[in-house]
Tab-separated table of C-alpha atoms and ligand atoms in Angstrom:
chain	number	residue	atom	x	y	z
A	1	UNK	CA	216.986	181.940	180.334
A	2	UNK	CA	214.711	178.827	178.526
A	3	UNK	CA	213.366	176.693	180.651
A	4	UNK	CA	212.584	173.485	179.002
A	5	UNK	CA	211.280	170.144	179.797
A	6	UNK	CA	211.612	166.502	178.825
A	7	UNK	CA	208.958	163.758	178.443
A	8	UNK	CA	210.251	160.459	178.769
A	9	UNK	CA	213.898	159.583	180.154
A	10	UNK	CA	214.486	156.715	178.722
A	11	UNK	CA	217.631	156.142	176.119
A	12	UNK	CA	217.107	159.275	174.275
A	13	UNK	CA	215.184	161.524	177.570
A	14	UNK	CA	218.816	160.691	179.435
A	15	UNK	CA	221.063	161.500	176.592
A	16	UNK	CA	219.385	165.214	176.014
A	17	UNK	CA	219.740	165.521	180.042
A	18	UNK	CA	223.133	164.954	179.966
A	19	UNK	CA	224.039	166.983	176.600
A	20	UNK	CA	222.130	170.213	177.726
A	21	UNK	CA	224.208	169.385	181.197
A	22	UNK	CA	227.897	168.947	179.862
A	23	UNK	CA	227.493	170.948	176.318
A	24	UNK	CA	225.681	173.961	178.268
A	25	UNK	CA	227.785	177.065	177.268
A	26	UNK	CA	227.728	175.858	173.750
A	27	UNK	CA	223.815	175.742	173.686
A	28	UNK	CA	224.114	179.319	174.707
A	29	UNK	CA	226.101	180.269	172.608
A	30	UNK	CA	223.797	178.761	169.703
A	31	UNK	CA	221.015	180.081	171.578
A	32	UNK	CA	221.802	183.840	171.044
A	33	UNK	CA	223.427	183.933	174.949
A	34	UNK	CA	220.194	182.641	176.043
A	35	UNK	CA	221.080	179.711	178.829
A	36	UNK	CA	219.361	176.778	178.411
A	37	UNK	CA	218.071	175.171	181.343
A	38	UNK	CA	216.073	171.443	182.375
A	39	UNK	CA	212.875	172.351	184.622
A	40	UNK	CA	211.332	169.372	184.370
A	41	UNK	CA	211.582	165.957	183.519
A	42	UNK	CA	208.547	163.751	182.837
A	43	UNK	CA	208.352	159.581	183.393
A	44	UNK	CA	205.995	157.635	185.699
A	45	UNK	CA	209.370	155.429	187.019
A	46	UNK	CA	211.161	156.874	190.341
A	47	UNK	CA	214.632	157.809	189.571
A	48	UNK	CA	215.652	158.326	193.382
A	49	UNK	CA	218.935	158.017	193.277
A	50	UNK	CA	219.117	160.760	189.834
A	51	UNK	CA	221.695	163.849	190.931
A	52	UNK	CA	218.457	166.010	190.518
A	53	UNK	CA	215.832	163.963	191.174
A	54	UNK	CA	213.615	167.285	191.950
A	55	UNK	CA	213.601	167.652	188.300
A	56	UNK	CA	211.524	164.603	188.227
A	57	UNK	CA	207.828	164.538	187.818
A	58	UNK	CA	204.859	162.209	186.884
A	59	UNK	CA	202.710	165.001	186.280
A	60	UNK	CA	202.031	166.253	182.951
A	61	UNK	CA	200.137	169.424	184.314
A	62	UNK	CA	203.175	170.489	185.818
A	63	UNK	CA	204.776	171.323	182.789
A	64	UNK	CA	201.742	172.021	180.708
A	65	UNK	CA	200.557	174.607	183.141
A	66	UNK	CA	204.282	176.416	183.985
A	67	UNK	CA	204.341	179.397	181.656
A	68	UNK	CA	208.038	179.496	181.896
A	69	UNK	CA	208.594	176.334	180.108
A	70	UNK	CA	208.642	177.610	176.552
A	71	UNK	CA	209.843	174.199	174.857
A	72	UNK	CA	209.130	170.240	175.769
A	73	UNK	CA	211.117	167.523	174.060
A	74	UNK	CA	208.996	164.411	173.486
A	75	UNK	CA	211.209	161.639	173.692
A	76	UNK	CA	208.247	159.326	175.181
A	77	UNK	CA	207.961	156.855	171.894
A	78	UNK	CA	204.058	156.084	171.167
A	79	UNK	CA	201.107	157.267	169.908
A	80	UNK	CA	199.374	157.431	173.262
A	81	UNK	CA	199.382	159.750	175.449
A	82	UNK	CA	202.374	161.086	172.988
A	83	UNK	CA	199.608	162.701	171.060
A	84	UNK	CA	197.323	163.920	173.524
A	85	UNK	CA	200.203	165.902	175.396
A	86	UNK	CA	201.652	167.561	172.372
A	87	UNK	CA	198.237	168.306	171.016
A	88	UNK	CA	197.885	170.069	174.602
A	89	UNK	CA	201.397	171.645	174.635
A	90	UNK	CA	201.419	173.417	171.230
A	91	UNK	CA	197.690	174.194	171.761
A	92	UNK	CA	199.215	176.062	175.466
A	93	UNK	CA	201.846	177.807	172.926
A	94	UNK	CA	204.552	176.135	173.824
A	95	UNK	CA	207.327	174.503	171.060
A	96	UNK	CA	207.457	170.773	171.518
A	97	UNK	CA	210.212	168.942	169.507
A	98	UNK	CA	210.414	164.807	169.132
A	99	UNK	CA	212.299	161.625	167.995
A	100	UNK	CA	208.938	160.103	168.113
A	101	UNK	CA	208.596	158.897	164.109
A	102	UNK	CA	205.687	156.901	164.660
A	103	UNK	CA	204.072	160.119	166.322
A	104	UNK	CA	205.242	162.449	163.136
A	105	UNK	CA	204.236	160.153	160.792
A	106	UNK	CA	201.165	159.240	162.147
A	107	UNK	CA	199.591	162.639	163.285
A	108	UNK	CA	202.338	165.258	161.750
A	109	UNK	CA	199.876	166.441	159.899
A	110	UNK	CA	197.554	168.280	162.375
A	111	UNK	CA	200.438	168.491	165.243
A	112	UNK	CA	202.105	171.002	162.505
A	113	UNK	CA	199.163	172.790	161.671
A	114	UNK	CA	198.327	173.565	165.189
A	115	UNK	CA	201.615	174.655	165.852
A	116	UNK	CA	201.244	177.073	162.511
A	117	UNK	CA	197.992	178.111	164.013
A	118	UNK	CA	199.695	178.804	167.599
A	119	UNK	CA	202.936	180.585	165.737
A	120	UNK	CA	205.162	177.602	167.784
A	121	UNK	CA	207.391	175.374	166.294
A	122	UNK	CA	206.987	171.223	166.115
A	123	UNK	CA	210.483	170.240	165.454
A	124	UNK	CA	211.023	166.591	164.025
A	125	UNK	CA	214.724	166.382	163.582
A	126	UNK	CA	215.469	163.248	165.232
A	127	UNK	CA	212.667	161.623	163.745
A	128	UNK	CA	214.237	160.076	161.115
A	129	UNK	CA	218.084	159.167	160.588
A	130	UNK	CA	218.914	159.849	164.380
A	131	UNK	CA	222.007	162.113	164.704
A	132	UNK	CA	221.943	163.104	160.651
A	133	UNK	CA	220.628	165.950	159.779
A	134	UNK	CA	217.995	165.239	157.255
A	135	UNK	CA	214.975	167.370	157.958
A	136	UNK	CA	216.641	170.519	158.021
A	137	UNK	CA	218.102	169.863	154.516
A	138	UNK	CA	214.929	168.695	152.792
A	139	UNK	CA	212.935	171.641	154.202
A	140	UNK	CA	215.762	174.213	154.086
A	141	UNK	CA	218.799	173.395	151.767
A	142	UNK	CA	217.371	171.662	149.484
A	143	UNK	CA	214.216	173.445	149.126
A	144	UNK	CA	215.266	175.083	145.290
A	145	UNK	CA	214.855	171.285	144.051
A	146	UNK	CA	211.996	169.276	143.135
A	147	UNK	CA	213.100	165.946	144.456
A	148	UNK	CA	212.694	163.108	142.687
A	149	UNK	CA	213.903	160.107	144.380
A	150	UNK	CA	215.072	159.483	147.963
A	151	UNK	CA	216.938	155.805	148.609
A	152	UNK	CA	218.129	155.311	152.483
A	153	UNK	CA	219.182	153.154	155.255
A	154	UNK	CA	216.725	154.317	157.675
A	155	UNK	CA	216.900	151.846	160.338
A	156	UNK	CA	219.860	151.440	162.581
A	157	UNK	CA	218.801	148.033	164.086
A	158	UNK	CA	218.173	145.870	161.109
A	159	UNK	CA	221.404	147.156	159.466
A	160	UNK	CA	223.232	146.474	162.636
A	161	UNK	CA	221.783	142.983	162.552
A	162	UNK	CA	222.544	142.508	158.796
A	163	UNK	CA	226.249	143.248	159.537
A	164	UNK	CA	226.744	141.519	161.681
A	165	UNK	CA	225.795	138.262	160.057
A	166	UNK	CA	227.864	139.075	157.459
A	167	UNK	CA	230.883	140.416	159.455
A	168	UNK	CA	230.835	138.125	162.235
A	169	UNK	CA	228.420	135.103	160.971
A	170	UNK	CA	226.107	135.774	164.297
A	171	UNK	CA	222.508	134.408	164.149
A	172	UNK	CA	219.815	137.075	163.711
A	173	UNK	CA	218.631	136.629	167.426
A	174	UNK	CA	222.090	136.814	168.523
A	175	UNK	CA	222.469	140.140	166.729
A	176	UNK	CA	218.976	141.728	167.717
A	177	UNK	CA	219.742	140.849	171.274
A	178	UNK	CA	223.415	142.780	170.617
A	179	UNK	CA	221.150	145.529	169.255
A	180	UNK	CA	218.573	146.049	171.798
A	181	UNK	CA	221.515	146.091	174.243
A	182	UNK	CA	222.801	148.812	173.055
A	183	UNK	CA	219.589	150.939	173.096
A	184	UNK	CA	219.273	151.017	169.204
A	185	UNK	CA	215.807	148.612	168.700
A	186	UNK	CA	212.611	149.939	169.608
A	187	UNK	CA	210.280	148.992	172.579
A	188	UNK	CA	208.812	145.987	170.652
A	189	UNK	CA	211.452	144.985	167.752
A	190	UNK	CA	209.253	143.779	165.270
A	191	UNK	CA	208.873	147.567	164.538
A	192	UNK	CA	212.854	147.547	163.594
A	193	UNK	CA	212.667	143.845	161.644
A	194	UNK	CA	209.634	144.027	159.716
A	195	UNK	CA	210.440	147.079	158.498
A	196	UNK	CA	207.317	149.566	159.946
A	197	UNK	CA	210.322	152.008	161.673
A	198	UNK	CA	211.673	152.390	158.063
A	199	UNK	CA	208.448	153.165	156.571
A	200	UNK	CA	207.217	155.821	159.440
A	201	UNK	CA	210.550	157.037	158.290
A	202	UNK	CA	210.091	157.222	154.411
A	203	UNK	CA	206.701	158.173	154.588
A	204	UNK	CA	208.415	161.458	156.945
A	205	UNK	CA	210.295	162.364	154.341
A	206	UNK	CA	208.374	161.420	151.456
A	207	UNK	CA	205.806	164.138	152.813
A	208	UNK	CA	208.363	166.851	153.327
A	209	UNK	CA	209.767	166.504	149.436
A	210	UNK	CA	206.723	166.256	148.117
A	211	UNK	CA	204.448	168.731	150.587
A	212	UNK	CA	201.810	166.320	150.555
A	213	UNK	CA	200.792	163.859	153.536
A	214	UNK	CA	201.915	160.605	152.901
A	215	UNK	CA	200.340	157.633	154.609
A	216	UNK	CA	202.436	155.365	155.455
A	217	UNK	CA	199.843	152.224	155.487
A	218	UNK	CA	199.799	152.691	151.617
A	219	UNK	CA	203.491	152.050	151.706
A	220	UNK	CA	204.263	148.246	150.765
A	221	UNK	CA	206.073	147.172	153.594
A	222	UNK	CA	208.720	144.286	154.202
A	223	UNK	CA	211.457	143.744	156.536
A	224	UNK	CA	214.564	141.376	156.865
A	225	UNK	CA	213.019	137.927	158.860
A	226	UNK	CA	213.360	136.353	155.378
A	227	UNK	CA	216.773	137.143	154.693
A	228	UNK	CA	219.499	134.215	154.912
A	229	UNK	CA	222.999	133.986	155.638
A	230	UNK	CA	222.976	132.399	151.899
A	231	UNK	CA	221.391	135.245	150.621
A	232	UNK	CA	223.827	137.047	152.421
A	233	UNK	CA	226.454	135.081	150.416
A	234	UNK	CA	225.039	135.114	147.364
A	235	UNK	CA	225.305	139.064	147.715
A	236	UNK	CA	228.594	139.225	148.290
A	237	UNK	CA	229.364	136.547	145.238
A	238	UNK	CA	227.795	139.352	143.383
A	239	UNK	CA	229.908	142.098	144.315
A	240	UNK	CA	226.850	143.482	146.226
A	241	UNK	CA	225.139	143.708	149.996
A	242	UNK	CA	221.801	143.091	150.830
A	243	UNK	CA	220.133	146.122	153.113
A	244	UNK	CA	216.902	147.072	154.249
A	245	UNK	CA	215.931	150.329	151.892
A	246	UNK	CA	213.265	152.935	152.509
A	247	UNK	CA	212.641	154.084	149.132
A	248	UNK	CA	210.591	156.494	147.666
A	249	UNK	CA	210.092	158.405	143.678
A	250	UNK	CA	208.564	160.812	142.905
A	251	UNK	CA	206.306	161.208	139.263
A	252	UNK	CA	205.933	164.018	136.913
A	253	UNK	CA	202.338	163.788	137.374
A	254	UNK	CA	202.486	164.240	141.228
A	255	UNK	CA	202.276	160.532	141.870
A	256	UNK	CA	204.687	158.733	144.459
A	257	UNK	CA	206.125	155.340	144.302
A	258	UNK	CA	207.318	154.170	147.684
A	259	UNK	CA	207.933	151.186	149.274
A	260	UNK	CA	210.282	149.770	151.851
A	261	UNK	CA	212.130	146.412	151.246
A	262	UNK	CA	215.570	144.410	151.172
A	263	UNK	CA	217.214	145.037	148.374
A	264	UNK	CA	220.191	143.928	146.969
A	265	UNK	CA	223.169	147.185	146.619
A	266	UNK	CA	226.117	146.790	144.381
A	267	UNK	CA	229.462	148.018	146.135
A	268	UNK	CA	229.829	150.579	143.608
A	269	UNK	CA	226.300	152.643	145.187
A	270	UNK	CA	227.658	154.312	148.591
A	271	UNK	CA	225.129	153.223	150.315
A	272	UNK	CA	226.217	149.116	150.025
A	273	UNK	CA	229.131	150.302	152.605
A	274	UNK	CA	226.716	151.526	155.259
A	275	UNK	CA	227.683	148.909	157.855
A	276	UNK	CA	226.497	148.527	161.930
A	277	UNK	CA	224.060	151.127	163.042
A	278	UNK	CA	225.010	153.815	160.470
A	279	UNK	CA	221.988	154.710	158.325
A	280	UNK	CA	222.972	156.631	154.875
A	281	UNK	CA	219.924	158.500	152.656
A	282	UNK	CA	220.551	159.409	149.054
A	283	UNK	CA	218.420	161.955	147.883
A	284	UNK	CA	218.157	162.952	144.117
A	285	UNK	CA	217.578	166.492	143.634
A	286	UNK	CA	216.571	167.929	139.706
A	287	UNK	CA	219.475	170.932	140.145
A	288	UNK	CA	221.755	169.091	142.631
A	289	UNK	CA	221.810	165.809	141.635
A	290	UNK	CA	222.700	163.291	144.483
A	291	UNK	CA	223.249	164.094	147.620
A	292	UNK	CA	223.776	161.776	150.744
A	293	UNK	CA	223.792	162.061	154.010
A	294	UNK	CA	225.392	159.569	156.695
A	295	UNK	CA	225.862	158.834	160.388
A	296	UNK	CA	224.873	157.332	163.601
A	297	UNK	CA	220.370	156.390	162.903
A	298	UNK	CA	220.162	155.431	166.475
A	299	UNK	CA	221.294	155.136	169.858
A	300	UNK	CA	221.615	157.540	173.105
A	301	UNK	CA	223.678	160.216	172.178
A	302	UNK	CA	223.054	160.835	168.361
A	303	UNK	CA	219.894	160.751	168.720
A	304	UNK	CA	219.903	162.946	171.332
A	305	UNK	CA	222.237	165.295	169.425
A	306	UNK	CA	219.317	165.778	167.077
A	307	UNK	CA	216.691	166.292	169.754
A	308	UNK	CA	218.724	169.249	171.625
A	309	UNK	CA	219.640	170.896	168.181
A	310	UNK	CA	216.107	171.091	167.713
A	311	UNK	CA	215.466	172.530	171.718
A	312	UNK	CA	218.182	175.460	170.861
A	313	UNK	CA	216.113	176.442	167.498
A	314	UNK	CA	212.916	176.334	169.017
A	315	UNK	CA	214.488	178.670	171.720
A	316	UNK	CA	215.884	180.685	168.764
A	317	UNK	CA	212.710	180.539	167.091
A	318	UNK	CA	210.525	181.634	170.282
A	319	UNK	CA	207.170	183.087	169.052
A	320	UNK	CA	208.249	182.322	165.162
A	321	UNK	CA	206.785	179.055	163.679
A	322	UNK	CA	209.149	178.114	160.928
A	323	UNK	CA	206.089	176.824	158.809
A	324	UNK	CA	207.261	173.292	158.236
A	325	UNK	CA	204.632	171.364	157.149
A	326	UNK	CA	203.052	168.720	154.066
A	327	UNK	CA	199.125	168.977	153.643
A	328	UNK	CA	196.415	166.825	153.315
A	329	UNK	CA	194.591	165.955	149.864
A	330	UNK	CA	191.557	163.868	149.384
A	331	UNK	CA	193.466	162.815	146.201
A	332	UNK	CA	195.262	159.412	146.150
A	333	UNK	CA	198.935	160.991	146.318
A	334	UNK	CA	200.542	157.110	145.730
A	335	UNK	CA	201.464	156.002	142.407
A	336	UNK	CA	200.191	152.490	141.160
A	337	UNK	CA	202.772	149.131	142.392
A	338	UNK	CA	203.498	148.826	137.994
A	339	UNK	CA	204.560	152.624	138.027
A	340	UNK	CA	207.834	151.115	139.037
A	341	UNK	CA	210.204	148.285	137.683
A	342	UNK	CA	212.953	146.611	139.962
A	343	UNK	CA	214.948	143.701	139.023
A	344	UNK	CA	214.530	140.634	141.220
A	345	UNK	CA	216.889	138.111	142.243
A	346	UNK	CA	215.820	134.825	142.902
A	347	UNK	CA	216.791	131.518	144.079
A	348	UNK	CA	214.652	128.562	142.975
A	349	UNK	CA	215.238	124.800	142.862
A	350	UNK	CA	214.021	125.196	139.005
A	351	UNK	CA	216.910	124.197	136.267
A	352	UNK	CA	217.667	127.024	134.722
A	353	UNK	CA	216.363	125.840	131.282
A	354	UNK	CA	213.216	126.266	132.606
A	355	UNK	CA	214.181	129.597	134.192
A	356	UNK	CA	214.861	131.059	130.942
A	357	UNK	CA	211.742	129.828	129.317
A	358	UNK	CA	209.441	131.755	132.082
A	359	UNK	CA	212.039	134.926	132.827
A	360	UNK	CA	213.759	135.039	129.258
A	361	UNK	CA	217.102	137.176	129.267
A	362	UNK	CA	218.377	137.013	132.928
A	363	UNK	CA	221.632	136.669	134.749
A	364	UNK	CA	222.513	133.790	136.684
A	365	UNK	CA	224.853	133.696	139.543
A	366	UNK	CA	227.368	130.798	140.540
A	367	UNK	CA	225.495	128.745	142.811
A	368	UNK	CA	226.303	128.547	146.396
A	369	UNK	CA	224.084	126.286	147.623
A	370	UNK	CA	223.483	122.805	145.691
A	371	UNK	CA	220.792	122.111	143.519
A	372	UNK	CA	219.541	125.711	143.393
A	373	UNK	CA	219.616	128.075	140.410
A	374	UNK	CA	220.434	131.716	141.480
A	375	UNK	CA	219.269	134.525	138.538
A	376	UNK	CA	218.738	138.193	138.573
A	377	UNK	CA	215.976	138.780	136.237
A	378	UNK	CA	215.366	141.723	133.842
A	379	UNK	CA	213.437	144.847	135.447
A	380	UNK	CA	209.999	143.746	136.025
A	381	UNK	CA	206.749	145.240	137.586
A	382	UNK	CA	206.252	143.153	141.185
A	383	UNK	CA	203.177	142.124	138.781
A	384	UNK	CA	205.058	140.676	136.601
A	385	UNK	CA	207.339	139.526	138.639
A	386	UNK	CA	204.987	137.614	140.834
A	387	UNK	CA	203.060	136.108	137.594
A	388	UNK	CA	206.765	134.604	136.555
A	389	UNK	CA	207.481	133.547	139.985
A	390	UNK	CA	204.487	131.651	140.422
A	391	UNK	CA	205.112	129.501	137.555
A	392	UNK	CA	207.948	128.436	139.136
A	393	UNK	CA	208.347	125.089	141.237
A	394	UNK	CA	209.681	126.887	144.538
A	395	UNK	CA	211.114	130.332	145.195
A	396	UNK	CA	214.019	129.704	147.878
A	397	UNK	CA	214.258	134.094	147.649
A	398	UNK	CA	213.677	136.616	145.821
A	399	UNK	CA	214.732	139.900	146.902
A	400	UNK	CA	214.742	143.193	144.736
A	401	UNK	CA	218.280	144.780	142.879
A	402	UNK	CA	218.303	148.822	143.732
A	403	UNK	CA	218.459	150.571	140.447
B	501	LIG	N1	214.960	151.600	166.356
B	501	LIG	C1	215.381	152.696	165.540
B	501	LIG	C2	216.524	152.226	164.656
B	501	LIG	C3	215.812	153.813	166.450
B	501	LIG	O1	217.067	151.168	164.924
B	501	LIG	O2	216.850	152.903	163.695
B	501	LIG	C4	216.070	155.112	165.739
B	501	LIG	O3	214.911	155.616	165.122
């Protein structure tokens, strides 16, 4: 029997309760016969009226100090006292596995070096893409590959919101209100909009392909508060969708490009079709090619579907760290903003006579709005881009083309 305990029972806390409750002979069965079982759960609200509301406790110590819990899952959200209690928990030997990205991203780092040191396991699965399994198949499956770009849709809430005013013409506060509704946006939603969920999330996996910590305050960050419903159109005029994209390259030289922006998708790249709160991550391998991965990046049960998966492998993995991990270096491991071209589009109130002088070659669009011109320039460094730009008399938008 593992005896396991939760830390936080919030959306994602209540949806491993009630998976390890209704799905509990198939946990055994993954767990080599070994019955999985709730001891505690941690959260400083009462929850009186909970079926087993002895489970309950506000006390950390409880579960630090029971040497029969062998794995936590911290589902808490937050650095503080996130940290401090899985620092104490893998330092006590126990597993601890979490959806918390901002946690992972943050402090991976030493929280999987102490768990290396303590021959436990800090399991991350839920991390980043909710329900998908992603981690697993950049540390394990696709380990014989050096990667060398990863594209996704790493944000369940902003894509939700972007469909929606397409799909149903909502306003954006209409559809983040929708979104937080359903459980999908995080405590404080400006993580989800302006685009700091997506780049915890990048910077995640950008450190498992490339073994090397990657901080995500060097990634260039922006989210979707600029976007338009006329961008929006202007998308689909050209055959294309605007989403929010973690992205990240990785150079020859050891160097990594990554930043996390809207960007306009033509329909003919998978990931253009990633409506609601899907998320979808393309990941170029050098043997395999592409390979994507798709489904549910948020909300109570698929997230939750991650977190237990990772309960029953800790359980499996009792005693045996599994040696996940990225490292360190005092070395700059980002590549320089020019290492990378995009092409922009951009909406300006500039004739486009005077477009072509300052962008050259480009492609315009029809125009949706009146008195605009609408253009998709050649591929540019931002640099470059921004130098053009500013010689312009306005810029309505610009957003970047995905390559
Ligand atoms: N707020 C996050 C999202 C939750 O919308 O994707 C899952 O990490």
């Amino acid at each position: 029997m593992a005896k396991v305990a939760v830390m936080g029972y919030g959306t994602v806390g209540s949806g491993v309760y009630d998976i390890i409750k209704a799905n509990a002979d198939r946990l055994s069965r993954s767990a080599n016969g070994e019955k999985v079982e709730m001891k505690y759960i941690l959260d400083i609200r009462d929850f009186d009226d909970h079926p087993e509301k002895e489970l309950f406790t506000k006390d950390f110590n409880d579960i630090l100090n029971d040497d029969e819990v062998s794995v936590v899952a911290e589902v808490m959200g937050g650095l503080h006292p996130a940290y401090e209690f899985t620092k104490s928990l893998l330092e006590s030997g126990k597993s601890v596995v979490t959806s918390n990205k901002e946690l992972v991203a943050t402090y991976g780092t030493e929280l999987l070096e102490i768990a290396r040191g303590k021959n436990v396991n800090y399991f991350f699965e839920a991390s980043v893409g909710g329900g998908i399994p992603i981690i697993r198949p950049m540390h394990q499956c696709l380990t014989a590959n050096n990667i060398l770009k990863i594209a996704g849709i790493l944000n369940g809430t902003t894509n939700y919101i972007l469909d929606k005013m397409i799909t149903k013409g909502e306003t954006f506060e209409a559809a983040l209100k929708d979104a937080q509704d359903k459980g999908f946006a995080e405590r404080n939603p400006a993580a989800d909009v302006e685009g700091h969920d997506a780049c915890r999330k990048i910077a995640i996996l950008a450190s498992l392909a490339s073994g090397k910590m990657v901080d995500y305050n060097d990634i260039e960050t922006e989210g979707i508060t600029n976007i338009t419903l006329n961008d929006v159109k202007y998308a689909a005029a050209m055959d294309s969708a605007i989403k929010l994209i973690g992205y990240a390259q990785f150079g020859e030289d050891g160097k990594i490009y990554s930043i996390v922006s809207p960007m306009i998708i033509k329909n003919d790249n998978p990931l253009s079709s990633v409506d609601g709160v899907f998320n979808a991550i393309m990941v170029t391998g050098d043997c395999v090619g592409d390979v994507m991965f798709y489904g549910k990046g948020a909300g109570k049960l698929p997230t939750a579907s991650a977190v237990v998966a990772d309960i029953v492998d800790a359980v499996k993995h009792n005693e045996r760290s599994k040696k996940i991990f990225w490292e360190k270096t005092e070395k700059n491991v980002m590549a320089d903003k020019s290492s990378k071209k995009f092409s922009y589009f951009i909406r300006t109130s500039d004739l486009a006579e005077n477009v072509m002088k300052i962008f050259g070659k480009c492609e315009f669009v029809d125009n949706i709005v009146d008195n605009e011109s609408a253009f998709v320039t050649q591929p540019l460094t931002q640099a470059e881009a921004e130098e053009k730009m500013s010689k312009l008399t306005d810029v309505v938008a610009n957003i970047r083309v995905l390559d």
